[in-house]
Short mmCIF file of C-alpha atoms in Angstrom, two decimals:
data_model
loop_
_atom_site.label_atom_id
_atom_site.label_comp_id
_atom_site.label_asym_id
_atom_site.label_seq_id
_atom_site.Cartn_x
_atom_site.Cartn_y
_atom_site.Cartn_z
CA VAL A 1 67.49 -23.86 0.24
CA GLU A 2 69.76 -25.87 -2.01
CA GLU A 3 68.35 -27.33 -5.20
CA GLY A 4 66.55 -31.07 -4.28
CA GLN A 5 66.48 -30.12 -0.92
CA PRO A 6 62.93 -30.07 0.92
CA ASN A 7 61.81 -26.39 1.94
CA LEU A 8 61.47 -27.31 5.67
CA PRO A 9 59.54 -24.74 7.98
CA SER A 10 61.67 -22.49 10.13
CA HIS A 11 61.76 -22.85 13.65
CA ASP A 12 59.22 -20.16 14.18
CA GLU A 13 56.52 -22.14 11.91
CA ILE A 14 56.77 -25.37 13.74
CA VAL A 15 53.82 -26.02 15.82
CA THR A 16 54.66 -26.76 19.11
CA GLU A 17 52.58 -28.89 21.68
CA GLU A 18 51.22 -25.50 23.39
CA ASP A 19 49.93 -24.61 19.94
CA VAL A 20 47.52 -27.75 19.97
CA PRO A 21 43.99 -26.59 21.39
CA SER A 22 42.77 -28.83 24.26
CA ALA A 23 39.30 -30.52 23.86
CA GLY A 24 38.00 -27.99 26.26
CA THR A 25 38.64 -24.95 23.96
CA LEU A 26 37.33 -26.60 20.90
CA THR A 27 33.66 -25.97 19.78
CA GLU A 28 31.12 -28.83 18.88
CA GLU A 29 31.69 -28.18 15.22
CA GLU A 30 35.57 -28.51 15.80
CA LEU A 31 35.32 -31.52 17.87
CA SER A 32 33.24 -33.13 15.17
CA ARG A 33 35.78 -32.38 12.28
CA LEU A 34 38.70 -33.60 14.48
CA LYS A 35 36.86 -36.92 15.31
CA ARG A 36 36.24 -37.43 11.75
CA GLU A 37 39.56 -36.45 10.48
CA THR A 38 41.11 -38.95 13.14
CA GLU A 39 38.78 -41.71 11.82
CA GLU A 40 39.89 -40.87 8.14
CA SER A 41 43.49 -41.18 9.17
CA ILE A 42 43.11 -44.42 10.92
CA ILE A 43 41.29 -45.90 7.96
CA TYR A 44 44.14 -44.26 5.72
CA ALA A 45 46.68 -46.04 7.60
CA ALA A 46 44.97 -49.39 7.54
CA ASP A 47 44.57 -49.07 3.79
CA MET A 48 48.51 -48.32 3.70
CA GLU A 49 49.11 -51.40 5.59
CA TYR A 50 46.98 -53.52 3.36
CA LEU A 51 48.90 -51.86 0.24
CA LYS A 52 52.34 -52.74 1.79
CA ALA A 53 51.15 -56.26 2.44
CA LEU A 54 50.03 -56.57 -1.22
CA GLU A 55 53.52 -55.39 -2.42
CA ASN A 56 55.26 -58.09 -0.36
CA ALA A 57 52.90 -60.62 -1.18
CA ASP A 58 53.69 -62.99 -4.31
CA GLU A 59 51.69 -62.57 -7.56
CA GLU A 60 49.18 -65.41 -6.85
CA SER A 61 48.01 -63.97 -3.46
CA VAL A 62 47.88 -60.65 -4.85
CA GLY A 63 45.50 -62.07 -7.86
CA GLU A 64 43.29 -63.89 -5.12
CA SER A 65 43.00 -60.82 -3.01
CA ARG A 66 41.83 -58.85 -6.08
CA ARG A 67 39.39 -61.51 -7.24
CA ARG A 68 37.79 -61.56 -3.70
CA LEU A 69 37.15 -57.83 -4.03
CA SER A 70 35.79 -58.02 -7.59
CA HIS A 71 31.94 -59.01 -7.23
CA ALA A 72 30.13 -57.35 -9.85
CA PRO A 73 26.76 -57.41 -11.70
CA LEU A 74 26.99 -60.24 -14.56
CA ALA A 75 26.83 -59.19 -17.93
CA CYS A 76 24.29 -62.36 -18.73
CA ASN A 77 21.64 -60.35 -16.73
CA ALA A 78 21.83 -57.35 -18.81
CA VAL A 79 18.75 -58.47 -20.43
CA VAL A 80 16.39 -60.71 -18.16
CA ASP A 81 13.60 -62.66 -19.36
CA GLU A 82 10.56 -61.19 -17.47
CA THR A 83 8.35 -64.15 -18.55
CA CYS A 84 9.16 -65.83 -15.16
CA GLN A 85 8.88 -69.73 -14.92
CA SER A 86 7.03 -71.10 -11.77
CA THR A 87 8.93 -73.13 -9.23
CA ALA A 88 5.79 -74.96 -8.32
CA ASN A 89 6.75 -78.31 -10.30
CA MET A 90 10.27 -78.36 -9.62
CA ASP A 91 12.38 -80.74 -7.85
CA LEU A 92 13.79 -78.44 -5.00
CA SER A 93 15.63 -81.63 -3.09
CA ALA A 94 18.95 -80.83 -4.94
CA GLY A 95 18.84 -77.37 -4.49
CA LEU A 96 17.19 -74.14 -6.10
CA THR A 97 19.37 -72.36 -8.84
CA VAL A 98 18.18 -69.55 -10.90
CA PRO A 99 20.16 -69.44 -14.47
CA CYS A 100 21.57 -66.36 -15.46
CA GLY A 101 19.30 -64.26 -17.76
CA GLU A 102 16.18 -66.17 -16.46
CA CYS A 103 13.39 -65.24 -14.19
CA TYR A 104 11.58 -67.83 -11.74
CA THR A 105 8.63 -67.20 -9.55
CA TYR A 106 8.78 -68.52 -6.26
CA ASP A 107 5.24 -70.86 -5.80
CA SER A 108 6.54 -73.58 -4.11
CA ALA A 109 4.74 -72.60 -0.76
CA ASN A 110 6.63 -74.00 2.09
CA ALA A 111 9.52 -76.00 1.19
CA VAL A 112 12.71 -77.42 2.21
CA ILE A 113 15.59 -76.46 -0.38
CA GLY A 114 17.86 -79.16 -0.39
CA GLY A 115 21.58 -79.05 -1.70
CA THR A 116 23.56 -76.07 -0.74
CA GLY A 117 20.57 -73.89 -1.02
CA ILE A 118 19.50 -71.00 -3.17
CA ASN A 119 21.38 -69.72 -5.85
CA VAL A 120 20.13 -66.72 -7.63
CA ILE A 121 22.04 -66.06 -10.39
CA GLY A 122 19.49 -64.39 -12.54
CA LYS A 123 16.26 -63.26 -10.92
CA LEU A 124 13.91 -64.68 -8.54
CA VAL A 125 10.43 -63.30 -7.61
CA PHE A 126 8.37 -63.94 -4.47
CA PRO A 127 4.76 -62.95 -5.76
CA ALA A 128 3.42 -59.70 -3.96
CA ASN A 129 1.52 -61.01 -0.98
CA ALA A 130 2.82 -64.66 -1.29
CA ALA A 131 2.94 -66.47 1.76
CA ALA A 132 5.72 -69.06 2.19
CA ASP A 133 8.55 -70.50 4.88
CA VAL A 134 11.24 -71.72 3.22
CA SER A 135 14.23 -73.51 4.91
CA THR A 136 17.75 -73.49 3.26
CA ARG A 137 21.21 -74.10 4.11
CA SER A 138 22.34 -70.85 2.21
CA VAL A 139 21.39 -68.10 0.12
CA LEU A 140 23.50 -66.64 -2.63
CA VAL A 141 22.37 -63.63 -4.64
CA GLN A 142 24.27 -62.90 -7.87
CA GLY A 143 21.39 -61.53 -9.77
CA GLU A 144 18.21 -60.15 -8.17
CA LEU A 145 15.91 -61.43 -5.30
CA VAL A 146 12.55 -59.66 -5.00
CA ILE A 147 10.33 -59.92 -2.34
CA GLN A 148 7.19 -57.45 -2.27
CA SER A 149 3.86 -56.70 -0.33
CA ASP A 150 1.34 -53.97 -1.08
CA GLU A 151 -0.97 -55.18 1.96
CA LYS A 152 -1.66 -52.60 4.92
CA VAL A 153 1.09 -53.12 7.48
CA SER A 154 -1.46 -53.81 10.11
CA GLN A 155 -3.36 -56.35 8.33
CA LEU A 156 -0.43 -58.26 7.01
CA ALA A 157 -1.79 -61.89 6.69
CA ASN A 158 0.76 -63.44 4.22
CA LYS A 159 4.49 -63.58 5.13
CA ILE A 160 7.72 -64.43 3.69
CA GLY A 161 10.02 -66.34 5.88
CA ILE A 162 13.44 -67.76 4.81
CA THR A 163 15.16 -69.74 7.70
CA LEU A 164 18.92 -70.45 7.26
CA ALA A 165 19.17 -73.82 8.87
CA GLY A 166 20.92 -77.15 8.51
CA GLU A 167 24.49 -78.46 8.12
CA ALA A 168 26.87 -75.72 7.99
CA VAL A 169 28.39 -74.54 4.30
CA THR A 170 32.02 -73.98 4.20
CA SER A 171 32.39 -72.33 0.84
CA LEU A 172 30.33 -70.83 -2.16
CA THR A 173 31.56 -70.31 -5.57
CA THR A 174 30.13 -67.49 -7.75
CA GLU A 175 29.65 -67.56 -11.69
CA ALA A 176 32.89 -65.39 -11.77
CA GLY A 177 34.74 -68.70 -10.47
CA ILE A 178 35.28 -66.81 -7.17
CA THR A 179 35.47 -69.19 -4.03
CA ILE A 180 33.65 -67.20 -0.93
CA PRO A 181 34.91 -68.99 2.44
CA THR A 182 31.66 -69.04 4.65
CA THR A 183 30.72 -70.63 8.10
CA GLY A 184 27.45 -71.64 9.18
CA ASN A 185 24.42 -70.80 6.91
CA PRO A 186 25.19 -67.75 5.10
CA PHE A 187 23.10 -65.23 3.06
CA ILE A 188 25.42 -63.56 0.82
CA VAL A 189 24.97 -60.65 -1.86
CA ALA A 190 27.96 -60.94 -4.62
CA GLY A 191 27.52 -58.32 -7.28
CA GLY A 192 23.49 -58.93 -7.02
CA LYS A 193 20.62 -56.77 -5.72
CA LEU A 194 17.75 -57.45 -3.04
CA SER A 195 14.64 -55.76 -3.81
CA VAL A 196 12.82 -55.87 -0.48
CA SER A 197 9.55 -54.20 0.04
CA GLY A 198 7.12 -54.69 2.91
CA MET A 199 4.68 -52.07 1.51
CA ALA A 200 3.33 -50.59 -1.56
CA GLN A 201 5.80 -48.28 -3.05
CA THR A 202 3.26 -45.39 -3.34
CA CYS A 203 3.10 -45.50 0.65
CA ASN A 204 5.10 -42.70 2.72
CA THR A 205 7.13 -44.15 5.52
CA TRP A 206 6.56 -41.09 7.39
CA ALA A 207 4.10 -38.22 8.12
CA LYS A 208 3.74 -34.83 10.21
CA ILE A 209 1.69 -35.32 13.07
CA LYS A 210 -1.14 -32.53 13.37
CA ALA A 211 -2.44 -33.17 16.82
CA VAL A 212 -2.31 -35.87 19.63
CA SER A 213 -5.37 -36.96 21.68
CA PRO A 214 -5.28 -35.73 25.45
CA ASP A 215 -4.91 -39.46 26.73
CA GLY A 216 -1.76 -39.92 24.05
CA THR A 217 -3.18 -43.19 22.59
CA GLY A 218 -4.07 -41.64 19.21
CA PHE A 219 -3.18 -39.04 16.92
CA ILE A 220 -3.99 -37.04 13.61
CA VAL A 221 -1.60 -37.05 10.66
CA SER A 222 -1.56 -34.48 7.93
CA ASP A 223 -1.55 -37.26 5.19
CA THR A 224 -4.79 -39.00 5.22
CA SER A 225 -3.55 -41.48 2.57
CA LEU A 226 -1.47 -43.16 5.18
CA ALA A 227 -4.90 -45.02 6.18
CA ASP A 228 -4.64 -47.11 2.97
CA CYS A 229 -0.82 -48.31 3.79
CA TYR A 230 -1.31 -48.88 7.65
CA GLY A 231 -4.96 -49.54 8.39
#
């Protein structure tokens, strides 16, 4: 092999079509691996096409593409004031915006949020077992939205409802200055966090069944504490 030339395989080393196994000769594990590798190849090819497009794009377009992919937690939320302000006496006709680093407790029960809707830059908490029916044009979570309940699942009397309705929202702008094009009535998490819990954190979501009644209508589980969670 000459210096600087690729070390190509010999004729005997080249894989021919006859060397490729048919699907009927592959095990389930081999088929699964082949499918996974194929999917990864497709994703890789798509990424390469995207990078190639970026190389051919002008600097402004590249910058905009990167900005759209750069949603991250806000530094001003590193320390959030845990003394939450109530929204009970707030005028929500122009919208509800929770400032960065601050915490609001939603105490407005049933309400129609005006403006473009709810913008959670800091932290918005729906109290445990609260009841509220909220109508809003959009929800943008850049900080943290907390909705929680510790009632028994079979006895949920209080529920939180968020209805996305009203005039369509065409775009939303984050604290980082990123404009997100939207359609309809969006619910967007941009660098933020949703903390939604439909039951107490101490409750298990599953249990082993020890026995089933003869008619199939009941069962006994090994975890007796489930009664405190499911009723």
